[in-house]
Amino acid sequence: MYSEKVMDHFMNPRNVGEIENADGIGEVGNVKCGDIMKIYLKIEENIIKDVKFKTFGCGSAIATSSMATEMIIGKSIEEALKLTNKAVAEALDGLPPVKMHCSVLAEQAVKSAIIDYAKKNNIHIDGLEDIKIDDDHDHHHDIEEE
C-alpha cells in the first residue's frame, strides 16, 4: 500500500520543528479533513537556507511534508514555487489515490509560506499572484456524512 520512501519519511521525518523568527510561515489544512501543515522558511539572498515543518495528520501528511522540505531546501524562491504535489508524490514513489490530497497540502503549505515571506518583506515575486491556496481541497475519505 505505501512505498518504502513514504514509510521512511513517516517513521523518520526530516526537518521537523519550528524556526524562530522565520522569514515566512505557511499553514494550510482544515479541521474537517484532520490534516494541518505548517511550514517555516529561513530565506537569505533569495535562497531557502532552512525549512522546518509541523504537521498534524496521517502518515501520508507527515511523509509529504518531510519530502517537500527536502525538495526545497537550498533552492531559490522561484524554484520552490515550481514545486508540485505530483513531484512530491513521485519523489515518495507514489501515494494511494485517497492520500493524494496530502501532497496538495504540502505544495500549498510551501507556497503559503513564500506568500507570507513576500508580504512581510513587501516584495514582488513573479507568479505569486496566480497562486490560490484552497484549504477546502477535494479529498476522498471513506467516511460518508449522514
PDB file of C-alpha atoms in Angstrom:
ATOM      1  CA  MET A   1       0.000   0.000   0.000  1.00  0.00           C
ATOM      2  CA  TYR A   2       2.698   2.546   0.984  1.00  0.00           C
ATOM      3  CA  SER A   3       6.135   2.750  -0.612  1.00  0.00           C
ATOM      4  CA  GLU A   4       9.311   2.324   1.427  1.00  0.00           C
ATOM      5  CA  LYS A   5      10.028   6.046   0.959  1.00  0.00           C
ATOM      6  CA  VAL A   6       6.629   7.029   2.376  1.00  0.00           C
ATOM      7  CA  MET A   7       7.228   4.778   5.378  1.00  0.00           C
ATOM      8  CA  ASP A   8      10.763   6.142   5.855  1.00  0.00           C
ATOM      9  CA  HIS A   9       9.632   9.787   5.773  1.00  0.00           C
ATOM     10  CA  PHE A  10       6.744   8.935   8.118  1.00  0.00           C
ATOM     11  CA  MET A  11       8.867   6.992  10.614  1.00  0.00           C
ATOM     12  CA  ASN A  12      11.927   9.280  10.299  1.00  0.00           C
ATOM     13  CA  PRO A  13      10.621  12.669   9.164  1.00  0.00           C
ATOM     14  CA  ARG A  14      13.208  15.250   8.129  1.00  0.00           C
ATOM     15  CA  ASN A  15      13.195  18.906   9.170  1.00  0.00           C
ATOM     16  CA  VAL A  16      10.586  18.637  11.932  1.00  0.00           C
ATOM     17  CA  GLY A  17      10.205  21.651  14.200  1.00  0.00           C
ATOM     18  CA  GLU A  18       9.881  25.403  14.107  1.00  0.00           C
ATOM     19  CA  ILE A  19      12.173  28.214  13.024  1.00  0.00           C
ATOM     20  CA  GLU A  20      12.234  31.081  15.479  1.00  0.00           C
ATOM     21  CA  ASN A  21      11.746  34.407  13.687  1.00  0.00           C
ATOM     22  CA  ALA A  22      11.014  32.603  10.422  1.00  0.00           C
ATOM     23  CA  ASP A  23      11.032  34.725   7.287  1.00  0.00           C
ATOM     24  CA  GLY A  24       7.882  33.025   6.034  1.00  0.00           C
ATOM     25  CA  ILE A  25       5.270  30.799   7.660  1.00  0.00           C
ATOM     26  CA  GLY A  26       2.551  28.933   5.812  1.00  0.00           C
ATOM     27  CA  GLU A  27      -0.280  27.000   7.403  1.00  0.00           C
ATOM     28  CA  VAL A  28      -2.839  25.022   5.441  1.00  0.00           C
ATOM     29  CA  GLY A  29      -5.377  22.319   6.108  1.00  0.00           C
ATOM     30  CA  ASN A  30      -8.738  22.078   7.687  1.00  0.00           C
ATOM     31  CA  VAL A  31     -10.305  20.520  10.708  1.00  0.00           C
ATOM     32  CA  LYS A  32     -12.837  18.505   8.671  1.00  0.00           C
ATOM     33  CA  CYS A  33     -10.024  16.703   6.890  1.00  0.00           C
ATOM     34  CA  GLY A  34      -7.857  16.481  10.004  1.00  0.00           C
ATOM     35  CA  ASP A  35      -4.570  17.269   8.254  1.00  0.00           C
ATOM     36  CA  ILE A  36      -2.921  20.566   9.163  1.00  0.00           C
ATOM     37  CA  MET A  37       0.559  21.540   7.929  1.00  0.00           C
ATOM     38  CA  LYS A  38       2.708  24.432   8.999  1.00  0.00           C
ATOM     39  CA  ILE A  39       5.928  25.255   7.109  1.00  0.00           C
ATOM     40  CA  TYR A  40       8.620  27.664   8.345  1.00  0.00           C
ATOM     41  CA  LEU A  41      11.172  29.199   5.970  1.00  0.00           C
ATOM     42  CA  LYS A  42      14.517  30.902   6.588  1.00  0.00           C
ATOM     43  CA  ILE A  43      15.468  32.795   3.440  1.00  0.00           C
ATOM     44  CA  GLU A  44      18.764  34.559   2.732  1.00  0.00           C
ATOM     45  CA  GLU A  45      19.520  36.303  -0.560  1.00  0.00           C
ATOM     46  CA  ASN A  46      16.551  34.624  -2.278  1.00  0.00           C
ATOM     47  CA  ILE A  47      17.701  31.114  -1.207  1.00  0.00           C
ATOM     48  CA  ILE A  48      15.827  28.867   1.222  1.00  0.00           C
ATOM     49  CA  LYS A  49      18.560  28.256   3.788  1.00  0.00           C
ATOM     50  CA  ASP A  50      16.415  26.333   6.257  1.00  0.00           C
ATOM     51  CA  VAL A  51      12.934  24.861   6.341  1.00  0.00           C
ATOM     52  CA  LYS A  52      11.034  23.156   9.143  1.00  0.00           C
ATOM     53  CA  PHE A  53       7.529  21.768   9.421  1.00  0.00           C
ATOM     54  CA  LYS A  54       4.925  20.746  11.940  1.00  0.00           C
ATOM     55  CA  THR A  55       2.119  18.537  10.697  1.00  0.00           C
ATOM     56  CA  PHE A  56      -0.928  17.231  12.474  1.00  0.00           C
ATOM     57  CA  GLY A  57      -2.291  14.423  10.373  1.00  0.00           C
ATOM     58  CA  CYS A  58      -1.937  10.964   8.953  1.00  0.00           C
ATOM     59  CA  GLY A  59       1.285   9.231   7.958  1.00  0.00           C
ATOM     60  CA  SER A  60       0.976  10.430   4.362  1.00  0.00           C
ATOM     61  CA  ALA A  61       0.612  14.039   5.538  1.00  0.00           C
ATOM     62  CA  ILE A  62       3.792  13.729   7.605  1.00  0.00           C
ATOM     63  CA  ALA A  63       5.679  11.980   4.779  1.00  0.00           C
ATOM     64  CA  THR A  64       4.667  14.581   2.166  1.00  0.00           C
ATOM     65  CA  SER A  65       5.619  17.456   4.495  1.00  0.00           C
ATOM     66  CA  SER A  66       9.001  15.861   5.127  1.00  0.00           C
ATOM     67  CA  MET A  67       9.671  15.235   1.429  1.00  0.00           C
ATOM     68  CA  ALA A  68       8.541  18.737   0.407  1.00  0.00           C
ATOM     69  CA  THR A  69      11.017  20.311   2.846  1.00  0.00           C
ATOM     70  CA  GLU A  70      13.817  18.134   1.470  1.00  0.00           C
ATOM     71  CA  MET A  71      12.924  19.182  -2.079  1.00  0.00           C
ATOM     72  CA  ILE A  72      13.086  22.958  -1.462  1.00  0.00           C
ATOM     73  CA  ILE A  73      15.988  23.406   0.961  1.00  0.00           C
ATOM     74  CA  GLY A  74      18.874  25.149  -0.797  1.00  0.00           C
ATOM     75  CA  LYS A  75      16.629  26.207  -3.682  1.00  0.00           C
ATOM     76  CA  SER A  76      15.744  29.717  -4.819  1.00  0.00           C
ATOM     77  CA  ILE A  77      12.276  31.060  -4.078  1.00  0.00           C
ATOM     78  CA  GLU A  78      11.427  30.777  -7.774  1.00  0.00           C
ATOM     79  CA  GLU A  79      12.491  27.116  -7.847  1.00  0.00           C
ATOM     80  CA  ALA A  80      10.489  26.370  -4.693  1.00  0.00           C
ATOM     81  CA  LEU A  81       7.397  27.952  -6.259  1.00  0.00           C
ATOM     82  CA  LYS A  82       7.589  25.338  -9.029  1.00  0.00           C
ATOM     83  CA  LEU A  83       7.092  22.525  -6.514  1.00  0.00           C
ATOM     84  CA  THR A  84       4.011  20.493  -7.415  1.00  0.00           C
ATOM     85  CA  ASN A  85       2.033  17.945  -5.481  1.00  0.00           C
ATOM     86  CA  LYS A  86       2.762  15.432  -8.267  1.00  0.00           C
ATOM     87  CA  ALA A  87       6.524  15.964  -7.850  1.00  0.00           C
ATOM     88  CA  VAL A  88       6.209  15.373  -4.085  1.00  0.00           C
ATOM     89  CA  ALA A  89       4.184  12.189  -4.633  1.00  0.00           C
ATOM     90  CA  GLU A  90       6.626  10.942  -7.292  1.00  0.00           C
ATOM     91  CA  ALA A  91       9.609  11.622  -5.009  1.00  0.00           C
ATOM     92  CA  LEU A  92       7.901   9.343  -2.466  1.00  0.00           C
ATOM     93  CA  ASP A  93       7.450   6.645  -5.144  1.00  0.00           C
ATOM     94  CA  GLY A  94       3.710   7.304  -5.210  1.00  0.00           C
ATOM     95  CA  LEU A  95       0.796   7.700  -2.840  1.00  0.00           C
ATOM     96  CA  PRO A  96      -2.513   5.848  -2.744  1.00  0.00           C
ATOM     97  CA  PRO A  97      -5.184   7.860  -4.628  1.00  0.00           C
ATOM     98  CA  VAL A  98      -7.095   8.551  -1.405  1.00  0.00           C
ATOM     99  CA  LYS A  99      -3.941  10.185   0.042  1.00  0.00           C
ATOM    100  CA  MET A 100      -3.012  12.463  -2.902  1.00  0.00           C
ATOM    101  CA  HIS A 101      -4.650  15.388  -1.070  1.00  0.00           C
ATOM    102  CA  CYS A 102      -1.736  15.221   1.391  1.00  0.00           C
ATOM    103  CA  SER A 103       0.701  16.102  -1.388  1.00  0.00           C
ATOM    104  CA  VAL A 104      -1.586  19.010  -2.377  1.00  0.00           C
ATOM    105  CA  LEU A 105      -1.394  20.287   1.203  1.00  0.00           C
ATOM    106  CA  ALA A 106       2.413  20.033   1.190  1.00  0.00           C
ATOM    107  CA  GLU A 107       2.619  22.058  -2.036  1.00  0.00           C
ATOM    108  CA  GLN A 108       0.181  24.651  -0.708  1.00  0.00           C
ATOM    109  CA  ALA A 109       1.971  24.961   2.654  1.00  0.00           C
ATOM    110  CA  VAL A 110       5.262  25.757   0.885  1.00  0.00           C
ATOM    111  CA  LYS A 111       3.585  28.308  -1.387  1.00  0.00           C
ATOM    112  CA  SER A 112       1.681  29.837   1.531  1.00  0.00           C
ATOM    113  CA  ALA A 113       4.983  30.347   3.408  1.00  0.00           C
ATOM    114  CA  ILE A 114       6.500  32.041   0.342  1.00  0.00           C
ATOM    115  CA  ILE A 115       3.435  34.309   0.052  1.00  0.00           C
ATOM    116  CA  ASP A 116       3.886  35.213   3.740  1.00  0.00           C
ATOM    117  CA  TYR A 117       7.576  35.992   3.127  1.00  0.00           C
ATOM    118  CA  ALA A 118       6.710  38.262   0.178  1.00  0.00           C
ATOM    119  CA  LYS A 119       4.046  40.118   2.191  1.00  0.00           C
ATOM    120  CA  LYS A 120       6.293  40.584   5.240  1.00  0.00           C
ATOM    121  CA  ASN A 121       9.071  41.988   3.062  1.00  0.00           C
ATOM    122  CA  ASN A 122       6.823  43.902   0.647  1.00  0.00           C
ATOM    123  CA  ILE A 123       8.452  42.269  -2.372  1.00  0.00           C
ATOM    124  CA  HIS A 124       7.007  41.146  -5.686  1.00  0.00           C
ATOM    125  CA  ILE A 125       7.684  37.579  -6.793  1.00  0.00           C
ATOM    126  CA  ASP A 126       6.613  36.675 -10.323  1.00  0.00           C
ATOM    127  CA  GLY A 127       3.812  34.138 -10.406  1.00  0.00           C
ATOM    128  CA  LEU A 128       2.783  34.618  -6.767  1.00  0.00           C
ATOM    129  CA  GLU A 129      -0.409  36.459  -7.664  1.00  0.00           C
ATOM    130  CA  ASP A 130      -1.615  33.401  -9.628  1.00  0.00           C
ATOM    131  CA  ILE A 131      -1.377  31.020  -6.678  1.00  0.00           C
ATOM    132  CA  LYS A 132      -4.637  30.075  -4.992  1.00  0.00           C
ATOM    133  CA  ILE A 133      -4.461  28.431  -1.574  1.00  0.00           C
ATOM    134  CA  ASP A 134      -7.501  26.188  -1.168  1.00  0.00           C
ATOM    135  CA  ASP A 135      -7.883  24.843   2.353  1.00  0.00           C
ATOM    136  CA  ASP A 136     -11.129  23.126   1.408  1.00  0.00           C
ATOM    137  CA  HIS A 137      -9.415  20.970  -1.193  1.00  0.00           C
ATOM    138  CA  ASP A 138     -11.045  17.915  -2.662  1.00  0.00           C
ATOM    139  CA  HIS A 139     -10.153  14.830  -0.700  1.00  0.00           C
ATOM    140  CA  HIS A 140     -11.546  11.356  -0.568  1.00  0.00           C
ATOM    141  CA  HIS A 141     -12.241   9.871   2.797  1.00  0.00           C
ATOM    142  CA  ASP A 142     -14.087   6.627   3.251  1.00  0.00           C
ATOM    143  CA  ILE A 143     -16.408   8.236   5.805  1.00  0.00           C
ATOM    144  CA  GLU A 144     -19.795   9.211   4.482  1.00  0.00           C
ATOM    145  CA  GLU A 145     -21.573  12.056   6.203  1.00  0.00           C
ATOM    146  CA  GLU A 146     -25.230  11.497   7.013  1.00  0.00           C
TER     147      GLU A 146
END
